[in-house]
PDB file of C-alpha atoms in Angstrom:
ATOM      1  CA  UNK V 121      26.381  32.095 -43.993  1.00  0.00           C
ATOM      2  CA  UNK V 122      29.818  30.871 -42.775  1.00  0.00           C
ATOM      3  CA  UNK V 123      30.289  27.695 -41.049  1.00  0.00           C
ATOM      4  CA  UNK V 124      30.637  29.412 -37.476  1.00  0.00           C
ATOM      5  CA  UNK V 125      27.173  30.805 -37.739  1.00  0.00           C
ATOM      6  CA  UNK V 126      25.567  27.689 -39.101  1.00  0.00           C
ATOM      7  CA  UNK V 127      26.794  25.653 -36.583  1.00  0.00           C
ATOM      8  CA  UNK V 128      25.609  28.059 -33.761  1.00  0.00           C
ATOM      9  CA  UNK V 129      22.314  28.215 -35.361  1.00  0.00           C
ATOM     10  CA  UNK V 130      22.127  24.705 -35.631  1.00  0.00           C
ATOM     11  CA  UNK V 131      23.052  24.149 -32.016  1.00  0.00           C
ATOM     12  CA  UNK V 132      20.441  26.782 -31.136  1.00  0.00           C
ATOM     13  CA  UNK V 133      17.869  24.971 -33.116  1.00  0.00           C
ATOM     14  CA  UNK V 134      18.583  21.773 -31.530  1.00  0.00           C
ATOM     15  CA  UNK V 135      18.641  22.916 -27.942  1.00  0.00           C
ATOM     16  CA  UNK V 136      15.316  24.340 -28.578  1.00  0.00           C
ATOM     17  CA  UNK V 137      14.075  21.125 -29.813  1.00  0.00           C
ATOM     18  CA  UNK V 138      15.160  19.450 -26.902  1.00  0.00           C
ATOM     19  CA  UNK V 139      13.906  21.831 -24.663  1.00  0.00           C
ATOM     20  CA  UNK V 140      10.316  21.565 -26.174  1.00  0.00           C
ATOM     21  CA  UNK V 141      10.894  17.887 -25.997  1.00  0.00           C
ATOM     22  CA  UNK V 142      11.384  18.196 -22.225  1.00  0.00           C
ATOM     23  CA  UNK V 143       8.303  20.442 -21.537  1.00  0.00           C
ATOM     24  CA  UNK V 144       6.274  18.140 -23.500  1.00  0.00           C
ATOM     25  CA  UNK V 145       7.391  15.240 -21.262  1.00  0.00           C
ATOM     26  CA  UNK V 146       7.047  17.034 -18.157  1.00  0.00           C
ATOM     27  CA  UNK V 147       3.701  18.483 -18.575  1.00  0.00           C
ATOM     28  CA  UNK V 148       1.720  15.352 -17.996  1.00  0.00           C
ATOM     29  CA  UNK V 149       3.463  14.662 -14.897  1.00  0.00           C
ATOM     30  CA  UNK V 150       3.358  18.239 -13.692  1.00  0.00           C
ATOM     31  CA  UNK V 151      -0.499  17.991 -14.223  1.00  0.00           C
ATOM     32  CA  UNK V 152      -0.851  14.564 -12.724  1.00  0.00           C
ATOM     33  CA  UNK V 153       1.179  15.298  -9.363  1.00  0.00           C
ATOM     34  CA  UNK V 154      -0.059  18.751  -8.952  1.00  0.00           C
ATOM     35  CA  UNK V 155      -3.722  17.513  -8.439  1.00  0.00           C
ATOM     36  CA  UNK V 156      -2.662  15.078  -5.608  1.00  0.00           C
ATOM     37  CA  UNK V 157      -0.907  17.509  -3.273  1.00  0.00           C
ATOM     38  CA  UNK V 158      -3.975  18.078  -1.154  1.00  0.00           C
ATOM     39  CA  UNK V 159      -4.296  14.381  -0.795  1.00  0.00           C
ATOM     40  CA  UNK V 160      -0.970  13.644   1.421  1.00  0.00           C
ATOM     41  CA  UNK V 161      -2.790  13.125   4.724  1.00  0.00           C
ATOM     42  CA  UNK V 162      -4.983  10.407   2.946  1.00  0.00           C
ATOM     43  CA  UNK V 163      -1.767   8.583   1.938  1.00  0.00           C
ATOM     44  CA  UNK V 164      -0.395   9.073   5.591  1.00  0.00           C
ATOM     45  CA  UNK V 165      -3.512   7.909   7.003  1.00  0.00           C
ATOM     46  CA  UNK V 166      -3.371   4.569   4.633  1.00  0.00           C
ATOM     47  CA  UNK V 167       0.149   4.028   5.527  1.00  0.00           C
ATOM     48  CA  UNK V 168      -0.857   4.306   9.606  1.00  0.00           C
ATOM     49  CA  UNK V 169      -4.142   2.560   9.252  1.00  0.00           C
ATOM     50  CA  UNK V 170      -6.051   5.478  10.915  1.00  0.00           C
ATOM     51  CA  UNK V 171      -9.421   6.551   9.640  1.00  0.00           C
ATOM     52  CA  UNK V 172     -10.310   8.841   6.876  1.00  0.00           C
ATOM     53  CA  UNK V 173     -13.660  10.109   5.869  1.00  0.00           C
ATOM     54  CA  UNK V 174     -15.714   8.359   3.029  1.00  0.00           C
ATOM     55  CA  UNK V 175     -15.915  11.767   1.543  1.00  0.00           C
ATOM     56  CA  UNK V 176     -12.086  12.495   1.663  1.00  0.00           C
ATOM     57  CA  UNK V 177     -11.466   8.886   0.197  1.00  0.00           C
ATOM     58  CA  UNK V 178     -13.871   9.421  -2.574  1.00  0.00           C
ATOM     59  CA  UNK V 179     -12.249  12.843  -3.446  1.00  0.00           C
ATOM     60  CA  UNK V 180      -8.825  11.283  -3.350  1.00  0.00           C
ATOM     61  CA  UNK V 181     -10.143   8.496  -5.552  1.00  0.00           C
ATOM     62  CA  UNK V 182     -11.363  10.957  -8.136  1.00  0.00           C
ATOM     63  CA  UNK V 183      -7.989  13.025  -8.149  1.00  0.00           C
ATOM     64  CA  UNK V 184      -6.104   9.707  -8.582  1.00  0.00           C
ATOM     65  CA  UNK V 185      -8.147   8.692 -11.398  1.00  0.00           C
ATOM     66  CA  UNK V 186      -7.480  12.192 -12.951  1.00  0.00           C
ATOM     67  CA  UNK V 187      -3.889  11.872 -12.095  1.00  0.00           C
ATOM     68  CA  UNK V 188      -3.804   8.112 -13.769  1.00  0.00           C
ATOM     69  CA  UNK V 189      -5.588   9.448 -16.970  1.00  0.00           C
ATOM     70  CA  UNK V 190      -2.443  11.812 -17.505  1.00  0.00           C
ATOM     71  CA  UNK V 191       0.008   8.753 -16.391  1.00  0.00           C
ATOM     72  CA  UNK V 192      -1.550   5.478 -17.178  1.00  0.00           C
ATOM     73  CA  UNK V 193       1.714   3.427 -16.356  1.00  0.00           C
ATOM     74  CA  UNK V 194       2.738   5.509 -13.086  1.00  0.00           C
ATOM     75  CA  UNK V 195       3.307   2.588 -10.469  1.00  0.00           C
ATOM     76  CA  UNK V 196       2.973   5.048  -7.496  1.00  0.00           C
ATOM     77  CA  UNK V 197      -0.298   6.448  -8.840  1.00  0.00           C
ATOM     78  CA  UNK V 198      -1.914   3.316  -9.757  1.00  0.00           C
ATOM     79  CA  UNK V 199      -0.978   1.722  -6.376  1.00  0.00           C
ATOM     80  CA  UNK V 200      -2.403   4.776  -4.222  1.00  0.00           C
ATOM     81  CA  UNK V 201      -5.481   4.775  -6.498  1.00  0.00           C
ATOM     82  CA  UNK V 202      -5.802   0.943  -5.387  1.00  0.00           C
ATOM     83  CA  UNK V 203      -5.214   1.489  -1.914  1.00  0.00           C
ATOM     84  CA  UNK V 204      -8.004   4.151  -1.639  1.00  0.00           C
ATOM     85  CA  UNK V 205     -10.122   1.880  -3.494  1.00  0.00           C
ATOM     86  CA  UNK V 206      -9.677  -0.789  -1.133  1.00  0.00           C
ATOM     87  CA  UNK V 207     -10.480   1.365   1.993  1.00  0.00           C
ATOM     88  CA  UNK V 208     -13.561   2.494   0.189  1.00  0.00           C
ATOM     89  CA  UNK V 209     -14.736  -1.082  -0.625  1.00  0.00           C
ATOM     90  CA  UNK V 210     -14.603  -1.594   3.410  1.00  0.00           C
ATOM     91  CA  UNK V 211     -17.248   1.126   4.165  1.00  0.00           C
ATOM     92  CA  UNK V 212     -20.361  -0.072   5.316  1.00  0.00           C
ATOM     93  CA  UNK V 213     -22.623   2.606   3.525  1.00  0.00           C
ATOM     94  CA  UNK V 214     -21.447   2.018  -0.229  1.00  0.00           C
ATOM     95  CA  UNK V 215     -24.391   3.554  -1.869  1.00  0.00           C
ATOM     96  CA  UNK V 216     -22.557   6.609  -3.303  1.00  0.00           C
ATOM     97  CA  UNK V 217     -19.510   4.444  -4.249  1.00  0.00           C
ATOM     98  CA  UNK V 218     -18.176   3.363  -7.379  1.00  0.00           C
ATOM     99  CA  UNK V 219     -19.155  -0.031  -8.309  1.00  0.00           C
ATOM    100  CA  UNK V 220     -16.563  -2.877  -8.603  1.00  0.00           C
ATOM    101  CA  UNK V 221     -14.081  -1.058  -6.437  1.00  0.00           C
ATOM    102  CA  UNK V 222     -12.069  -4.322  -5.201  1.00  0.00           C
ATOM    103  CA  UNK V 223     -11.702  -5.303  -9.094  1.00  0.00           C
ATOM    104  CA  UNK V 224     -10.623  -2.101 -10.136  1.00  0.00           C
ATOM    105  CA  UNK V 225      -8.033  -2.150  -7.217  1.00  0.00           C
ATOM    106  CA  UNK V 226      -6.583  -5.320  -8.071  1.00  0.00           C
ATOM    107  CA  UNK V 227      -6.296  -4.094 -11.784  1.00  0.00           C
ATOM    108  CA  UNK V 228      -4.540  -0.886 -10.738  1.00  0.00           C
ATOM    109  CA  UNK V 229      -2.334  -2.977  -8.555  1.00  0.00           C
ATOM    110  CA  UNK V 230      -1.390  -5.168 -11.570  1.00  0.00           C
ATOM    111  CA  UNK V 231      -0.324  -2.330 -13.351  1.00  0.00           C
ATOM    112  CA  UNK V 232       1.792  -1.036 -10.403  1.00  0.00           C
ATOM    113  CA  UNK V 233       3.513  -4.436 -10.064  1.00  0.00           C
ATOM    114  CA  UNK V 234       4.363  -4.642 -13.641  1.00  0.00           C
ATOM    115  CA  UNK V 235       5.632  -0.943 -13.686  1.00  0.00           C
ATOM    116  CA  UNK V 236       7.786  -1.629 -10.683  1.00  0.00           C
ATOM    117  CA  UNK V 237       8.517  -5.485 -10.123  1.00  0.00           C
ATOM    118  CA  UNK V 238      10.981  -5.087  -7.853  1.00  0.00           C
ATOM    119  CA  UNK V 239       8.807  -3.218  -5.189  1.00  0.00           C
ATOM    120  CA  UNK V 240       7.666  -5.750  -2.426  1.00  0.00           C
ATOM    121  CA  UNK V 241       4.963  -3.314  -1.619  1.00  0.00           C
ATOM    122  CA  UNK V 242       3.130  -3.815  -4.641  1.00  0.00           C
ATOM    123  CA  UNK V 243       2.964  -7.717  -4.788  1.00  0.00           C
ATOM    124  CA  UNK V 244       1.902  -7.894  -1.109  1.00  0.00           C
ATOM    125  CA  UNK V 245      -0.987  -5.281  -1.946  1.00  0.00           C
ATOM    126  CA  UNK V 246      -1.883  -7.272  -5.053  1.00  0.00           C
ATOM    127  CA  UNK V 247      -2.250 -10.552  -3.266  1.00  0.00           C
ATOM    128  CA  UNK V 248      -4.401  -8.603  -0.932  1.00  0.00           C
ATOM    129  CA  UNK V 249      -6.599  -6.792  -3.489  1.00  0.00           C
ATOM    130  CA  UNK V 250      -6.862 -10.351  -5.400  1.00  0.00           C
ATOM    131  CA  UNK V 251      -8.272 -11.840  -2.160  1.00  0.00           C
ATOM    132  CA  UNK V 252     -10.871  -9.175  -1.653  1.00  0.00           C
ATOM    133  CA  UNK V 253     -11.938  -9.584  -5.260  1.00  0.00           C
ATOM    134  CA  UNK V 254     -12.682 -13.105  -4.488  1.00  0.00           C
ATOM    135  CA  UNK V 255      -9.580 -15.027  -5.143  1.00  0.00           C
ATOM    136  CA  UNK V 256      -8.858 -18.198  -3.033  1.00  0.00           C
ATOM    137  CA  UNK V 257      -6.060 -17.662  -0.650  1.00  0.00           C
ATOM    138  CA  UNK V 258      -4.094 -20.329  -2.251  1.00  0.00           C
ATOM    139  CA  UNK V 259      -4.026 -18.483  -5.712  1.00  0.00           C
ATOM    140  CA  UNK V 260      -2.123 -15.698  -4.218  1.00  0.00           C
ATOM    141  CA  UNK V 261       0.739 -17.595  -2.453  1.00  0.00           C
ATOM    142  CA  UNK V 262       2.837 -17.110  -5.431  1.00  0.00           C
ATOM    143  CA  UNK V 263       2.087 -13.061  -4.947  1.00  0.00           C
ATOM    144  CA  UNK V 264       3.110 -13.224  -1.459  1.00  0.00           C
ATOM    145  CA  UNK V 265       6.456 -15.381  -2.244  1.00  0.00           C
ATOM    146  CA  UNK V 266       7.393 -12.632  -4.741  1.00  0.00           C
ATOM    147  CA  UNK V 267       6.911  -9.780  -2.020  1.00  0.00           C
ATOM    148  CA  UNK V 268       9.025 -12.008   0.351  1.00  0.00           C
ATOM    149  CA  UNK V 269      11.774 -12.277  -2.214  1.00  0.00           C
ATOM    150  CA  UNK V 270      11.627  -8.637  -3.693  1.00  0.00           C
ATOM    151  CA  UNK V 271      11.372  -7.231  -0.037  1.00  0.00           C
ATOM    152  CA  UNK V 272      12.132  -9.674   2.740  1.00  0.00           C
ATOM    153  CA  UNK V 273      12.816  -7.065   5.608  1.00  0.00           C
ATOM    154  CA  UNK V 274      10.807  -4.337   4.113  1.00  0.00           C
ATOM    155  CA  UNK V 275       8.033  -3.082   6.701  1.00  0.00           C
ATOM    156  CA  UNK V 276       5.650  -1.819   4.243  1.00  0.00           C
ATOM    157  CA  UNK V 277       5.420  -5.324   2.351  1.00  0.00           C
ATOM    158  CA  UNK V 278       5.414  -7.318   5.670  1.00  0.00           C
ATOM    159  CA  UNK V 279       2.663  -5.596   7.085  1.00  0.00           C
ATOM    160  CA  UNK V 280       0.260  -6.672   4.363  1.00  0.00           C
ATOM    161  CA  UNK V 281       1.504  -9.817   4.483  1.00  0.00           C
ATOM    162  CA  UNK V 282       0.840 -10.085   8.103  1.00  0.00           C
ATOM    163  CA  UNK V 283      -2.627  -9.084   7.868  1.00  0.00           C
ATOM    164  CA  UNK V 284      -3.229 -11.828   5.083  1.00  0.00           C
ATOM    165  CA  UNK V 285      -1.660 -14.550   7.252  1.00  0.00           C
ATOM    166  CA  UNK V 286      -3.586 -13.751  10.108  1.00  0.00           C
ATOM    167  CA  UNK V 287      -7.060 -13.667   7.946  1.00  0.00           C
ATOM    168  CA  UNK V 288      -6.331 -16.586   6.011  1.00  0.00           C
ATOM    169  CA  UNK V 289      -4.396 -18.718   8.674  1.00  0.00           C
ATOM    170  CA  UNK V 290      -5.542 -21.866   7.706  1.00  0.00           C
ATOM    171  CA  UNK V 291      -4.824 -21.451   3.898  1.00  0.00           C
ATOM    172  CA  UNK V 292      -1.082 -20.443   4.513  1.00  0.00           C
ATOM    173  CA  UNK V 293       1.762 -23.042   4.557  1.00  0.00           C
ATOM    174  CA  UNK V 294       4.045 -22.959   7.623  1.00  0.00           C
ATOM    175  CA  UNK V 295       6.842 -21.093   6.151  1.00  0.00           C
ATOM    176  CA  UNK V 296       4.421 -18.131   5.250  1.00  0.00           C
ATOM    177  CA  UNK V 297       3.024 -18.429   8.905  1.00  0.00           C
ATOM    178  CA  UNK V 298       6.460 -18.059  10.281  1.00  0.00           C
ATOM    179  CA  UNK V 299       7.503 -15.160   7.669  1.00  0.00           C
ATOM    180  CA  UNK V 300       4.483 -13.270   8.647  1.00  0.00           C
ATOM    181  CA  UNK V 301       5.097 -13.496  12.517  1.00  0.00           C
ATOM    182  CA  UNK V 302       8.682 -12.980  12.433  1.00  0.00           C
ATOM    183  CA  UNK V 303       8.501  -9.295  12.961  1.00  0.00           C
ATOM    184  CA  UNK V 304       5.413  -9.042  15.265  1.00  0.00           C
ATOM    185  CA  UNK V 305       7.089  -8.040  18.414  1.00  0.00           C
ATOM    186  CA  UNK V 306       9.457  -5.552  16.561  1.00  0.00           C
ATOM    187  CA  UNK V 307       6.286  -3.836  14.751  1.00  0.00           C
ATOM    188  CA  UNK V 308       4.336  -3.853  17.993  1.00  0.00           C
ATOM    189  CA  UNK V 309       7.162  -1.696  19.398  1.00  0.00           C
ATOM    190  CA  UNK V 310       6.460   0.824  16.781  1.00  0.00           C
ATOM    191  CA  UNK V 311       3.480   2.698  17.787  1.00  0.00           C
ATOM    192  CA  UNK V 312       2.522   3.834  14.021  1.00  0.00           C
ATOM    193  CA  UNK V 313       1.974   0.327  13.083  1.00  0.00           C
ATOM    194  CA  UNK V 314      -0.200  -0.747  16.177  1.00  0.00           C
ATOM    195  CA  UNK V 315      -3.607   0.204  14.431  1.00  0.00           C
ATOM    196  CA  UNK V 316      -2.840  -2.191  11.576  1.00  0.00           C
ATOM    197  CA  UNK V 317      -1.711  -4.967  13.932  1.00  0.00           C
ATOM    198  CA  UNK V 318      -4.761  -4.477  15.934  1.00  0.00           C
ATOM    199  CA  UNK V 319      -7.255  -4.659  12.820  1.00  0.00           C
ATOM    200  CA  UNK V 320      -5.557  -7.525  11.513  1.00  0.00           C
ATOM    201  CA  UNK V 321      -5.869  -9.347  15.015  1.00  0.00           C
ATOM    202  CA  UNK V 322      -9.450  -8.482  15.220  1.00  0.00           C
ATOM    203  CA  UNK V 323     -10.320  -9.993  12.072  1.00  0.00           C
ATOM    204  CA  UNK V 324      -8.226 -13.385  12.543  1.00  0.00           C
ATOM    205  CA  UNK V 325      -9.553 -16.551  13.965  1.00  0.00           C
ATOM    206  CA  UNK V 326      -8.492 -18.162  17.346  1.00  0.00           C
ATOM    207  CA  UNK V 327      -5.481 -20.006  15.903  1.00  0.00           C
ATOM    208  CA  UNK V 328      -3.921 -17.031  14.359  1.00  0.00           C
ATOM    209  CA  UNK V 329      -4.790 -14.872  17.618  1.00  0.00           C
ATOM    210  CA  UNK V 330      -2.888 -17.353  19.547  1.00  0.00           C
ATOM    211  CA  UNK V 331       0.033 -17.722  17.476  1.00  0.00           C
ATOM    212  CA  UNK V 332       0.315 -13.744  17.382  1.00  0.00           C
ATOM    213  CA  UNK V 333       0.012 -13.812  21.297  1.00  0.00           C
ATOM    214  CA  UNK V 334       2.713 -16.661  21.573  1.00  0.00           C
ATOM    215  CA  UNK V 335       5.106 -14.421  19.434  1.00  0.00           C
ATOM    216  CA  UNK V 336       4.558 -11.423  21.510  1.00  0.00           C
ATOM    217  CA  UNK V 337       4.656 -13.489  24.832  1.00  0.00           C
ATOM    218  CA  UNK V 338       8.596 -13.784  24.535  1.00  0.00           C
ATOM    219  CA  UNK V 339       8.420 -10.402  26.218  1.00  0.00           C
ATOM    220  CA  UNK V 340       5.588 -10.536  28.855  1.00  0.00           C
ATOM    221  CA  UNK V 341       5.650  -6.747  28.720  1.00  0.00           C
ATOM    222  CA  UNK V 342       4.709  -6.658  25.302  1.00  0.00           C
ATOM    223  CA  UNK V 343       1.799  -9.085  25.828  1.00  0.00           C
ATOM    224  CA  UNK V 344       0.508  -7.188  28.659  1.00  0.00           C
ATOM    225  CA  UNK V 345       0.703  -3.874  26.651  1.00  0.00           C
ATOM    226  CA  UNK V 346      -0.918  -5.324  23.644  1.00  0.00           C
ATOM    227  CA  UNK V 347      -3.875  -6.567  25.940  1.00  0.00           C
ATOM    228  CA  UNK V 348      -4.082  -3.010  27.458  1.00  0.00           C
ATOM    229  CA  UNK V 349      -4.280  -1.523  24.094  1.00  0.00           C
ATOM    230  CA  UNK V 350      -6.857  -4.223  22.763  1.00  0.00           C
ATOM    231  CA  UNK V 351      -8.997  -3.691  25.859  1.00  0.00           C
ATOM    232  CA  UNK V 352      -9.183  -0.042  25.106  1.00  0.00           C
ATOM    233  CA  UNK V 353      -9.929  -0.636  21.554  1.00  0.00           C
ATOM    234  CA  UNK V 354     -12.649  -3.017  22.110  1.00  0.00           C
ATOM    235  CA  UNK V 355     -14.224  -0.573  24.595  1.00  0.00           C
ATOM    236  CA  UNK V 356     -14.331   2.219  22.065  1.00  0.00           C
ATOM    237  CA  UNK V 357     -16.159   0.121  19.418  1.00  0.00           C
TER     238      UNK V 357
END
């Protein structure tokens, strides 16, 4: 065999090897994500704070668990599985729900934060999940500061921080309270965030509610609008 044919043969063999390697690497990702396609609406509901049926949440959690078996270090899969687990843990009738959901959510978010440490959303969700699993509020301040450092103006990270600050107002330092409320009016102006803000407000104590109202009162029209929406929400409860 002359050198030219030998070179072509070697290149063909090498190309086939790399092609097979790429296919092998792609198979787990394709298998993991293809099973998640039907659950886009669940992710959207979690983002917007709207209701999802327990059956739909449970199915999404199972699908995310299967996807995580293919890609155990994937930050987005771990984060979505944790968010679904947190929502499931808040359902009153948990007879058919997996046990230890808050702890599972915290573990998944630790995986997500380790895989994507520059993502502020992961740090904020990890703080929230650790609180749900029983950690004292003072122990998650470092996570909240990491969220603030890595995404100071990122809405997806600021909204969980707002909820944490409202629910644990007495344990939050002044700088964390001010940070949580700094964008309250801007968030209220965006209709998609209102369900999350209302839930955080209703879960909060008197001092946190008063501080939130004071933040909106800079624009009396916003405060009046908030009161109308809140009144409608309370009437539907």
